Coordinates of C-alpha atoms in Angstrom, one line a residue:
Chain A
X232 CA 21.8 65.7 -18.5
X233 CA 20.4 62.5 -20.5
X234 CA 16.9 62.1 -19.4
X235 CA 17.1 58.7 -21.0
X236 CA 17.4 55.7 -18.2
X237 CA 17.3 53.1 -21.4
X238 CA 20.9 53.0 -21.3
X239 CA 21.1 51.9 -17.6
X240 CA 20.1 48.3 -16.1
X241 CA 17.4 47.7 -15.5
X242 CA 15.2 44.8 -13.9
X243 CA 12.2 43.8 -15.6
X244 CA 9.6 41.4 -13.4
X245 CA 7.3 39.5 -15.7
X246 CA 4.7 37.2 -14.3
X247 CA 5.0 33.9 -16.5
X248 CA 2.6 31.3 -17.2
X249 CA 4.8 29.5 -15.1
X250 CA 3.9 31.6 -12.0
X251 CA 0.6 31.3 -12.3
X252 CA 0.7 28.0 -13.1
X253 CA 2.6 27.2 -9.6
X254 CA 0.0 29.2 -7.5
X255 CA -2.9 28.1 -9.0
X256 CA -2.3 24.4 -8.9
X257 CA -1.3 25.0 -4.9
X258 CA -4.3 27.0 -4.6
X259 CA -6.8 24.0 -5.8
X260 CA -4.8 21.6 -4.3
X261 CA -5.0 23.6 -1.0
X262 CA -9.0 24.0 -1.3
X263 CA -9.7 20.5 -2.2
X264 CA -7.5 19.2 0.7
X265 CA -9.4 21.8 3.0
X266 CA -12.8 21.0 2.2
X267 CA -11.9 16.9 2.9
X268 CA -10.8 18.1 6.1
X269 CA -7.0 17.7 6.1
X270 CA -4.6 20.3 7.3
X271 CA -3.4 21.3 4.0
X272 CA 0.2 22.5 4.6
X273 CA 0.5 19.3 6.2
X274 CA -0.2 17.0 3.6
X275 CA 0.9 19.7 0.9
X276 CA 4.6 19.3 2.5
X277 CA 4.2 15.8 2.7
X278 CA 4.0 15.4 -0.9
X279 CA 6.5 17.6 -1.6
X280 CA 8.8 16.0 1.0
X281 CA 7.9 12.3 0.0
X282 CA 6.6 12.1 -4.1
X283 CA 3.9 10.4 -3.1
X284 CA 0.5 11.6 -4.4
X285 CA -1.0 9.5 -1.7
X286 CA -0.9 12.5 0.3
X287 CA -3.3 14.6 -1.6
X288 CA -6.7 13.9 -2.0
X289 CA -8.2 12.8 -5.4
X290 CA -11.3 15.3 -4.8
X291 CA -11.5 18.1 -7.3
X292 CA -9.1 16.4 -9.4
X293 CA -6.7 17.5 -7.0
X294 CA -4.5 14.5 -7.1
X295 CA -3.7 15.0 -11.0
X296 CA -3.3 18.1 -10.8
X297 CA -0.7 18.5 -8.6
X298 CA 1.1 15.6 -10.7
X299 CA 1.4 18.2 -13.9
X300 CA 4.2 20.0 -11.6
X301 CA 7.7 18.9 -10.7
X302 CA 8.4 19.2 -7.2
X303 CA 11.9 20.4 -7.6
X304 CA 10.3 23.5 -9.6
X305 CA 7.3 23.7 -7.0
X306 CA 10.8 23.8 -4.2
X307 CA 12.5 26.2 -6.2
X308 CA 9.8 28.7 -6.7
X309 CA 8.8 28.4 -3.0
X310 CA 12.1 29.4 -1.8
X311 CA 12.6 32.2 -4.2
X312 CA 9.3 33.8 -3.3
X313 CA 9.5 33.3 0.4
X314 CA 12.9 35.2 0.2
X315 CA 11.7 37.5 -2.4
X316 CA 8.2 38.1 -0.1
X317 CA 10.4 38.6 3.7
X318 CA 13.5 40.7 2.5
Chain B
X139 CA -14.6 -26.8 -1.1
X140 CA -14.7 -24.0 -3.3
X141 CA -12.4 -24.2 -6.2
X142 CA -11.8 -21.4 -8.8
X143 CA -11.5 -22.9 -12.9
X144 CA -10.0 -21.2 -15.4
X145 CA -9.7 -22.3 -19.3
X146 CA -6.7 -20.4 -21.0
X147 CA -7.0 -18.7 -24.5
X148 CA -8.6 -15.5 -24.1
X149 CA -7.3 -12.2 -24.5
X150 CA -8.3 -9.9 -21.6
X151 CA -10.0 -6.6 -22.8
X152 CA -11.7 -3.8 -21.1
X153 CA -12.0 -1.8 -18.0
X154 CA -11.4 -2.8 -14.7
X155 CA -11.9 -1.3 -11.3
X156 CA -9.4 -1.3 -8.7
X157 CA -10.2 -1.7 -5.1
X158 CA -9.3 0.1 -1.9
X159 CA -5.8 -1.5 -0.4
X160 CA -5.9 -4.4 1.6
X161 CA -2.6 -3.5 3.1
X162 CA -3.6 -0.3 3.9
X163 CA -7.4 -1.2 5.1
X164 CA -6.4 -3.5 7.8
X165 CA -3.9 -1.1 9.4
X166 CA -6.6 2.2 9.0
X167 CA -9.4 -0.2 10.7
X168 CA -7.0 -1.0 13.8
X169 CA -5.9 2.5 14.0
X170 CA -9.9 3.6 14.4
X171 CA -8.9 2.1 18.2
X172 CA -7.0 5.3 18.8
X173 CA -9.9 7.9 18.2
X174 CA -12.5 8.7 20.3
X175 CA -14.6 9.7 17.8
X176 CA -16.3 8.2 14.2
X177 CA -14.3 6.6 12.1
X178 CA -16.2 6.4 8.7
X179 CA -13.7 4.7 5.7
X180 CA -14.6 4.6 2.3
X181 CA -13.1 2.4 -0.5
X182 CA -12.9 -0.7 1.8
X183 CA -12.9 -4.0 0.0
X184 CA -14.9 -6.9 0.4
X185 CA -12.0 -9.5 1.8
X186 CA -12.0 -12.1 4.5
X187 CA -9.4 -10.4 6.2
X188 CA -11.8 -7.0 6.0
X189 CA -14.2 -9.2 8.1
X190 CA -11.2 -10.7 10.4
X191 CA -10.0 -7.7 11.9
X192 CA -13.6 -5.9 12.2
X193 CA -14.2 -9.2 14.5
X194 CA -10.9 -8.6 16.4
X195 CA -12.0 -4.6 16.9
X196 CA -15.8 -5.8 17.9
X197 CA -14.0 -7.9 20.5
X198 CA -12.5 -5.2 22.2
X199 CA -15.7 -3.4 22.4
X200 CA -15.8 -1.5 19.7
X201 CA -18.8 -0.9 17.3
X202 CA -18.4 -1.5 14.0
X203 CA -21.3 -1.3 10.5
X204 CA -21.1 -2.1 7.2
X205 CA -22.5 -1.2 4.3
X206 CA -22.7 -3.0 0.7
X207 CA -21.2 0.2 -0.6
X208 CA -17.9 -0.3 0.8
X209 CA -18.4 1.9 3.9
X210 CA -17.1 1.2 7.5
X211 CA -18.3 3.3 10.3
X212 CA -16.3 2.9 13.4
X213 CA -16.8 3.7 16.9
X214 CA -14.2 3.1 19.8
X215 CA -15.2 4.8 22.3
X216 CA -15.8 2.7 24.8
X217 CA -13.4 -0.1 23.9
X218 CA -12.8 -1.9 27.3
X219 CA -10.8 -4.9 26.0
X220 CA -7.0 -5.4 26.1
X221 CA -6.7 -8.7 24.2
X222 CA -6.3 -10.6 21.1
X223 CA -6.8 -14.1 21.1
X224 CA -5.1 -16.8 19.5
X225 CA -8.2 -17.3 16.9
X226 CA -7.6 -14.5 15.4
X227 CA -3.9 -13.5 15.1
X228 CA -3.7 -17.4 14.5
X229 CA -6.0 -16.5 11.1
X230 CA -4.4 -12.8 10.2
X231 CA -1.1 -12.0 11.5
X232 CA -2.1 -8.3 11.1
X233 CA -3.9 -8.6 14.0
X234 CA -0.5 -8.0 16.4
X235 CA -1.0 -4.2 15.0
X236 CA -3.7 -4.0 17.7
X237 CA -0.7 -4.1 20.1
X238 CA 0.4 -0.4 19.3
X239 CA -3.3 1.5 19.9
X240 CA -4.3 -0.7 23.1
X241 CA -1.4 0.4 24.9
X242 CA -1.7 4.1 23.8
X243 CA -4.9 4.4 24.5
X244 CA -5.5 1.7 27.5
X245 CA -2.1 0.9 28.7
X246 CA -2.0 -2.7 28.6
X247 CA -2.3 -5.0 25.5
X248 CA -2.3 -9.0 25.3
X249 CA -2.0 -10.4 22.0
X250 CA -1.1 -14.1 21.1
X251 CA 2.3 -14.4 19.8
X252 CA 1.8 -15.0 16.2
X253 CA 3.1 -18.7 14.9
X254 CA 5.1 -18.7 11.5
X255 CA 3.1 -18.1 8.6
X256 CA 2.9 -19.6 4.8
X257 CA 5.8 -17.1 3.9
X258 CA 8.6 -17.6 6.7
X259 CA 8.5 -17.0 10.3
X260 CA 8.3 -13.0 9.9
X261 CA 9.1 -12.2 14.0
X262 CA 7.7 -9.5 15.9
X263 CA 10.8 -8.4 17.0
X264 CA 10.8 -4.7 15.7
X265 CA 7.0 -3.9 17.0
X266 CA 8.4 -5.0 20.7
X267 CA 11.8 -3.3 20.4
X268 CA 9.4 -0.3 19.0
X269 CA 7.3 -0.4 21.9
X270 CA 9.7 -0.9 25.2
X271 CA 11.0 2.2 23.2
X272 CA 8.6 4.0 23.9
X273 CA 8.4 3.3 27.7
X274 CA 5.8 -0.5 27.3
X275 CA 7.2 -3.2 29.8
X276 CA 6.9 -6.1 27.5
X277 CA 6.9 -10.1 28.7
X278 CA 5.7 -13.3 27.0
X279 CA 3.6 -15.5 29.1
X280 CA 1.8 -19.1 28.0
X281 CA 2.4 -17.6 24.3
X282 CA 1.0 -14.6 24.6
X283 CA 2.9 -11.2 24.3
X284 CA 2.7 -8.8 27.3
X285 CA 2.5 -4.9 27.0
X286 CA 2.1 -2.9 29.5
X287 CA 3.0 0.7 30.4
X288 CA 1.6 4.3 32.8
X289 CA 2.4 6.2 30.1
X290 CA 4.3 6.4 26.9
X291 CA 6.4 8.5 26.3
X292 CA 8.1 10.0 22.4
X293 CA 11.8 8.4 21.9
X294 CA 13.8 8.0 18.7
X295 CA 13.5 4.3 17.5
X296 CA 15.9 3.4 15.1
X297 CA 14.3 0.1 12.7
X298 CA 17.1 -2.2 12.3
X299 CA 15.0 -3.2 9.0
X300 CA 12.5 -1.0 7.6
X301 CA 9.5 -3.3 8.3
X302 CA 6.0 -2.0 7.3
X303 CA 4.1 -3.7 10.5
X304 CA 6.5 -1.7 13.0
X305 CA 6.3 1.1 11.2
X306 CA 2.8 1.1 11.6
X307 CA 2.3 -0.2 15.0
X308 CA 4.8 2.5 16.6
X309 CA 3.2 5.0 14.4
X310 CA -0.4 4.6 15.9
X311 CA 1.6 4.1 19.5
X312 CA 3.6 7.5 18.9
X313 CA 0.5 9.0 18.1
X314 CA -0.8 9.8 21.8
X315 CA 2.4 9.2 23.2
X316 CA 3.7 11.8 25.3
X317 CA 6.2 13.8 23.6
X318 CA 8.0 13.3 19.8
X319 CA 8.8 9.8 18.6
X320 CA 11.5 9.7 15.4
X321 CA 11.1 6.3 13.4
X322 CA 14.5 6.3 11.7
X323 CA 15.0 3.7 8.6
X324 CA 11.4 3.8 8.5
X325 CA 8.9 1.6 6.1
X326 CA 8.5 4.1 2.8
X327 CA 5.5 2.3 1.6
X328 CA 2.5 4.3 0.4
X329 CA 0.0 2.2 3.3
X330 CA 2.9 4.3 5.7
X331 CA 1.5 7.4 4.0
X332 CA -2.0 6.2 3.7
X333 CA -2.3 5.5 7.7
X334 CA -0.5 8.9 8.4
X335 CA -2.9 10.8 6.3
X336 CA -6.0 8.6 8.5
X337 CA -4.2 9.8 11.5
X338 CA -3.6 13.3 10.8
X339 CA -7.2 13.6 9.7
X340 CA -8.0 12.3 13.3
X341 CA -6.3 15.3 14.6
X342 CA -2.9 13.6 15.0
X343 CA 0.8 15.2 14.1
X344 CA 2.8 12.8 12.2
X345 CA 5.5 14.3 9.3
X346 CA 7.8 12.3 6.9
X347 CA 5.4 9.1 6.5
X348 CA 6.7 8.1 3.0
X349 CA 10.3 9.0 3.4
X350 CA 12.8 7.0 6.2
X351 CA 12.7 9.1 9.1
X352 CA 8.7 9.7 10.6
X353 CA 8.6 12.2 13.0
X354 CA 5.5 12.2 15.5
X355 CA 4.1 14.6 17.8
X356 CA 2.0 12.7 20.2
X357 CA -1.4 14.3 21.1
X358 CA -3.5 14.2 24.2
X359 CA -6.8 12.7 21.9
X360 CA -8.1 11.7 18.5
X361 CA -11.3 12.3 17.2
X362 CA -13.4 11.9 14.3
X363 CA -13.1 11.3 10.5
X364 CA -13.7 10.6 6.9
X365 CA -11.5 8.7 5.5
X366 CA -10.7 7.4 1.6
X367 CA -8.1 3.9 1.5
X368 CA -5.6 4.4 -1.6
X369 CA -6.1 1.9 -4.4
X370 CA -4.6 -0.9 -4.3
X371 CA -1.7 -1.1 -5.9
X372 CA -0.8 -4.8 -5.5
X373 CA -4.5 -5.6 -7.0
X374 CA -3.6 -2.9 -10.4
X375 CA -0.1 -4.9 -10.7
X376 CA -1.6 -8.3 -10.7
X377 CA -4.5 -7.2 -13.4
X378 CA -1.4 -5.5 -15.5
X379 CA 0.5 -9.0 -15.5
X380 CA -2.8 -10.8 -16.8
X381 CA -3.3 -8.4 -19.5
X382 CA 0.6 -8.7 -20.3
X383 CA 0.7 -12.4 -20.6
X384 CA -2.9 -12.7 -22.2
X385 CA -1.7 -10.3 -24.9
X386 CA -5.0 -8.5 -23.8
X387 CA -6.1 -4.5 -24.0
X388 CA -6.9 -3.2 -20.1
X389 CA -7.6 -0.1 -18.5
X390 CA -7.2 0.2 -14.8
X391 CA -8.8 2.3 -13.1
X392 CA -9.6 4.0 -9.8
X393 CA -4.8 3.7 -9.3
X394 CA -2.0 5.6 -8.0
X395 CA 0.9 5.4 -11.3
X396 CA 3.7 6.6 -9.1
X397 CA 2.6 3.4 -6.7
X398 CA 3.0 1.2 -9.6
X399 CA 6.4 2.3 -11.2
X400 CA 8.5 -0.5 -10.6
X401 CA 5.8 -3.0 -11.7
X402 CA 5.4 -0.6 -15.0
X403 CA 9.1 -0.3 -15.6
X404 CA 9.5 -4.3 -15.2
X405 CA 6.3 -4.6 -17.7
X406 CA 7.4 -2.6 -20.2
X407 CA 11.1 -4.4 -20.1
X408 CA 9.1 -7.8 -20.8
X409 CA 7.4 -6.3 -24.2
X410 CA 4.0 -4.9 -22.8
X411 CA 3.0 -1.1 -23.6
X412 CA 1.6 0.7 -20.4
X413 CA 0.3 4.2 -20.9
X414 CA -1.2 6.7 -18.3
X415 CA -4.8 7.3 -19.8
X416 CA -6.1 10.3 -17.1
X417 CA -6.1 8.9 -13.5
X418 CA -5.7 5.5 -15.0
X419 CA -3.4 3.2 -16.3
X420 CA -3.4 1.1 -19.8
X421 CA -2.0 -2.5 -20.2
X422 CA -1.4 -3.8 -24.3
X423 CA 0.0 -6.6 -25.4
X424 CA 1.0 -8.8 -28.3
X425 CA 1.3 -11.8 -25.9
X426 CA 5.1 -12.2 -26.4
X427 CA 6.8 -11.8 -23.2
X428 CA 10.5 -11.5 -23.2
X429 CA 12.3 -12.6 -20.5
X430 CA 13.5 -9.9 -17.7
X431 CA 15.4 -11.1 -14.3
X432 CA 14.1 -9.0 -11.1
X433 CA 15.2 -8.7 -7.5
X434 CA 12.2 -7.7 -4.6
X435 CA 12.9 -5.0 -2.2
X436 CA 11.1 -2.7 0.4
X437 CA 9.2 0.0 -1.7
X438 CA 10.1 1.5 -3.4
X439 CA 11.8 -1.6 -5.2
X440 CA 10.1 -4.4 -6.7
X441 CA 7.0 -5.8 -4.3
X442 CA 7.6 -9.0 -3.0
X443 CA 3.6 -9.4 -3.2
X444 CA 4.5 -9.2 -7.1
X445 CA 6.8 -12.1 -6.9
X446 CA 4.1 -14.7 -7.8
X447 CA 2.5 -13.2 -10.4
X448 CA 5.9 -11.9 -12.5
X449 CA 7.1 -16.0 -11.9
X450 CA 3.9 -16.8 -13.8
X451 CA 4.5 -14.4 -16.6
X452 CA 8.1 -15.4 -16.8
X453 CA 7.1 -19.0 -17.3
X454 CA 5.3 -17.8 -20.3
X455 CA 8.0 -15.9 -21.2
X456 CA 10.9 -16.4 -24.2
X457 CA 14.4 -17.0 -22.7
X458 CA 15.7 -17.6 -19.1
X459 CA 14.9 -15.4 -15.9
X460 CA 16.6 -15.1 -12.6
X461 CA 14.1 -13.9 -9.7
X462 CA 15.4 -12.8 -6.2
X463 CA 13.5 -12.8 -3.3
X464 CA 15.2 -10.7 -0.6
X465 CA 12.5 -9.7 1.7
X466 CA 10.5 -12.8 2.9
X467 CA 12.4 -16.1 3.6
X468 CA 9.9 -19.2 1.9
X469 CA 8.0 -17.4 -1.0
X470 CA 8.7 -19.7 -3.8
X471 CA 5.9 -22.5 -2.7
X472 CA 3.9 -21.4 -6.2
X473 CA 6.9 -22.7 -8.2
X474 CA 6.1 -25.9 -7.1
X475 CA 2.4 -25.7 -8.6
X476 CA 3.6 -23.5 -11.5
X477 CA 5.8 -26.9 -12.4
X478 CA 2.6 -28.8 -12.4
X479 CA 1.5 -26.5 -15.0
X480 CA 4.6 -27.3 -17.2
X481 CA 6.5 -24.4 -15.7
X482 CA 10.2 -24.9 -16.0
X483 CA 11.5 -23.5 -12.7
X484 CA 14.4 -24.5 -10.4
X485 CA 15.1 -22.7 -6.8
X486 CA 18.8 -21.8 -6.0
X487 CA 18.7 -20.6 -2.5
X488 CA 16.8 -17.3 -2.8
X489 CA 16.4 -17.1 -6.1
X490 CA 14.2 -19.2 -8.8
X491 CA 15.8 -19.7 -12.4
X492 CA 12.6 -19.6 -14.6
X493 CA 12.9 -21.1 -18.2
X494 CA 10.5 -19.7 -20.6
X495 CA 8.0 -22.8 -22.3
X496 CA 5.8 -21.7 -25.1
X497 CA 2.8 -23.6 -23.5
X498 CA 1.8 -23.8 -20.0
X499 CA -0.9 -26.6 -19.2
X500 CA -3.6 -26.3 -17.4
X501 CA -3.8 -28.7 -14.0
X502 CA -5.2 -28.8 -10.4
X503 CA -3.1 -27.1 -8.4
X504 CA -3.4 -25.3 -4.5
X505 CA -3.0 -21.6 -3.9
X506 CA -0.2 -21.8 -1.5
X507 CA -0.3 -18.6 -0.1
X508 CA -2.4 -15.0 -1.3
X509 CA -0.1 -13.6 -4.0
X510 CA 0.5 -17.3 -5.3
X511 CA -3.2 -17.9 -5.7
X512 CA -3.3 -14.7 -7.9
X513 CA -0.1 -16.2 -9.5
X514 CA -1.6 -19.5 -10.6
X515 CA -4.9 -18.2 -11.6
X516 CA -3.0 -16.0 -14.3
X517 CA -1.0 -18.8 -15.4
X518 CA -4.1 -20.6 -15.5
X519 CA -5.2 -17.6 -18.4
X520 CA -2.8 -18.7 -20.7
X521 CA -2.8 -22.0 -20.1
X522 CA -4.1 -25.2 -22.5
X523 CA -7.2 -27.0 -21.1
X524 CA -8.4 -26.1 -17.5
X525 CA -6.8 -25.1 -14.8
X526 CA -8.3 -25.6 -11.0
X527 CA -7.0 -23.8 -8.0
X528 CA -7.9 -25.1 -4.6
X529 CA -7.3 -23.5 -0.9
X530 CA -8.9 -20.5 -2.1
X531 CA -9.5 -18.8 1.6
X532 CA -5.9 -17.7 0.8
X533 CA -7.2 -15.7 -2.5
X534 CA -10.3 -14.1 -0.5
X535 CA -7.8 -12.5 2.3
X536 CA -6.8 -10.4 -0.4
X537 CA -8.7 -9.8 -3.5
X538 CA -12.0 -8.2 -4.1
X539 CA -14.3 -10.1 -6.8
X540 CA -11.6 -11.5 -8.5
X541 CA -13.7 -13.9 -10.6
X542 CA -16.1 -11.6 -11.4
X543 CA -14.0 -8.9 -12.5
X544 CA -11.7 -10.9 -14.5
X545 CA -15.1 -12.8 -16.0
X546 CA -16.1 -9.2 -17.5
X547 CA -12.8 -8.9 -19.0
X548 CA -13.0 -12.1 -20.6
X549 CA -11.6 -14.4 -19.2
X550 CA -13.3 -17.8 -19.1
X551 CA -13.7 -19.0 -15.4
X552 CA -16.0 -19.8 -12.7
X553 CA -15.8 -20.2 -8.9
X554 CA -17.8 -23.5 -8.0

């Protein structure tokens, strides 16, 4: 019996930049919308709901940051992990 | 009386500081009525109509203190008052937005039916229809408008026209309404957003301000909160136009880009570069303008309270333009001053048919309304000889330090 699994498919997970980039712009846009005192989700969904930036704060930079994403991508990779995270 | 001069020829140059929102300030202020706790807001510009509506809240018992820093703190507790008087709506028609809170919060509301204004008769039909909605008995007595209700209650409210002011008013009313209100064909504008976030921050449940349908989730109280107004973005779009047509070099800052893009997109049309620079926003120009036609329309289209000053840049501008004004009725009474400038400028109906002239002059003219004061004034940049603009309580409803900030850009004029 071939030990080797190389010639089978396989499914190969790797964490882009992209990723990372996704979370970490949510996360400070999450923290600086927190420590103004907004609900975060709230305003978070707003924004991605509405396009406008009015909904995030400009503390912490937050308002441009959340600007270097495109909310279709933001969507998409919300969706994908939510389904990916509850199977 | 005051008068503003201006003598044309300079180029504008430098940085400039845009204020907080006067179309979103006024509406945050009035919805301070429906908390029970501190309202502080930050950002708020020094404007006559600032002062107005604090009087109007002071009235109905509330406290309210300034500082020079652009702070309001806010306390409406223990407002006992359910009217507005004539004196006041009579001055600022934004004062009707009082109607919304005071009948949320107090159950009964008496405002005086506001008259027509400089701009066309702009009815309150839509804040009523909102209100008897949402459960308000409404009547008009010796001209003043009625509300009165035991308890409002959440309904879906479809705006035949998606006016800002109803927007708002049935926002704030929904807001401790019982049960959900849905504002369909809702205002999209980013004050709509703006007053949302104020409310939410209050401790209020209101999703979709921005997009057409609002939905709120009324709540028993409101409380306290710190509040920034967004810039404003009428302010930036004016001070783009007079770097445009002054073939000047300005930075804005302290602005929202996506709140500007049509105003960028008709800029760059006419010649002018416009960059992001950081959070800000770059106007350069060669000082040749080329002719672009433009249509206004409820955000996010073309701002009517753009109107003015684009009819002062197309006057300047090489060729022929066609503007359309489709959301307020009587907004071309600047084209009348504009021609005492040299301005070519014929009105068909709802539309103007500006001819380009290589050389406005400078004259006395009146600011007709707010925008067209800004409107003339620019013209007035770019304009031979001097240029005086009269009935200038118009221009201080609505813009902060104009002269002084366009002074350290440049331009040549005084306020005496």
């Amino acid at each position: 019996m071939n030990d080797d699994k190389f010639d089978q498919t396989m499914m190969f997970k790797v964490k882009t930049e992209e990723d990372i980039s996704v979370r970490e712009v949510l996360q400070n846009v999450y923290d600086a919308l927190k420590e103004k005192g907004y609900n975060p989700i709230n305003q978070i969904v707003g924004y991605l709901l509405s396009a406008d930036p009015a909904y995030i704060t400009s503390h912490n930079n937050a308002r441009a940051l959340i600007k270097k994403l495109e909310r279709d991508e933001v969507l998409e990779e919300l969706v994908s992990t939510y389904l990916r995270e509850t199977k | 009386m005051d008068k503003i001069i201006v003598v044309g020829g300079n180029s504008l140059k430098g940085k400039v500081k845009i204020s907080g929102a006067k179309n979103s300030v006024l509406p945050i202020i009035v919805a301070s009525l429906l908390s029970e706790g501190n309202c502080c807001i930050n950002d708020v510009p020094r404007l006559a109509d600032v002062y107005t509506i604090c009087d109007v809240l002071g009235e109905l018992g509330a406290s309210v203190e300034s500082n020079n820093l652009g702070m309001l703190n806010i306390n409406c507790k223990d407002i006992n008052k359910i009217e507005a008087p004539y004196e006041y709506v009579r001055k600022m028609r934004a004062s009707v937005l009082v109607m919304g809170p005071l009948v949320a919060r107090l159950g009964k509301a008496k405002i005086s039916m506001p008259g027509g204004c400089a701009i066309g008769t702009r009815p309150i039909d839509l804040h009523l229809k909102g209100l008897e909605a949402l459960g308000a008995r409404i009547s008009v007595e010796h001209g003043y408008v009625l509300a009165e209700t035991s308890g409002l209650k959440g309904a879906r409210i479809y705006l035949d026209y998606p006016s800002v002011g109803a927007t708002e008013n049935i926002i704030m009313a929904g807001a401790l309404a019982e049960g959900i209100t849905i504002i369909e064909n809702a205002a999209e504008e980013p004050e709509i957003v703006d007053i949302a976030n104020f409310i939410n921050g209050m401790g209020g449940k209101i999703k979709g301000a921005g997009t057409n349908v609002i939905k709120i989730e009324g709540v028993k109280n409101l409380g306290s909160i710190n509040h920034t107004i967004i810039p404003d973005r009428i302010e930036a779009g004016s001070f783009l136009v007079a770097g445009a047509i002054t073939g000047g070099d300005l930075l804005l800052e302290n602005v929202i880009i996506d709140h500007l893009k049509p105003v960028v997109a008709k800029l760059i049309e006419v010649g002018a570069e416009v960059t992001e620079e950081g959070t800000g926003l770059r106007v350069r120009s060669n000082g040749v303008i080329k002719a672009v036609d433009l249509k206004t329309l409820p955000y996010p289209g073309f701002p009517t309270d753009m109107q003015a000053q684009f009819m002062s840049l197309m006057a300047a501008a090489q060729g022929t333009s066609i503007i359309t004004e489709t959301v307020f009725e009587n907004r071309f009474m600047h084209a009348e001053e504009l021609r005492r400038m040299g301005a070519d400028i014929r009105i068909e109906g709802r539309s103007a048919v500006v001819d380009g002239r290589e050389k406005l002059m400078g004259a006395e003219v009146k600011a007709t309304d707010l925008r067209a004061g800004a409107a003339l004034i620019i013209a007035g940049l770019v304009a031979s000889g001097e240029t005086t603009v009269s009935n200038l309580y118009h221009i201080d409803r609505g813009y902060d330090n104009l002269v002084e900030k366009l002074r350290a850009v440049g331009a040549s004029i005084i306020r005496c």
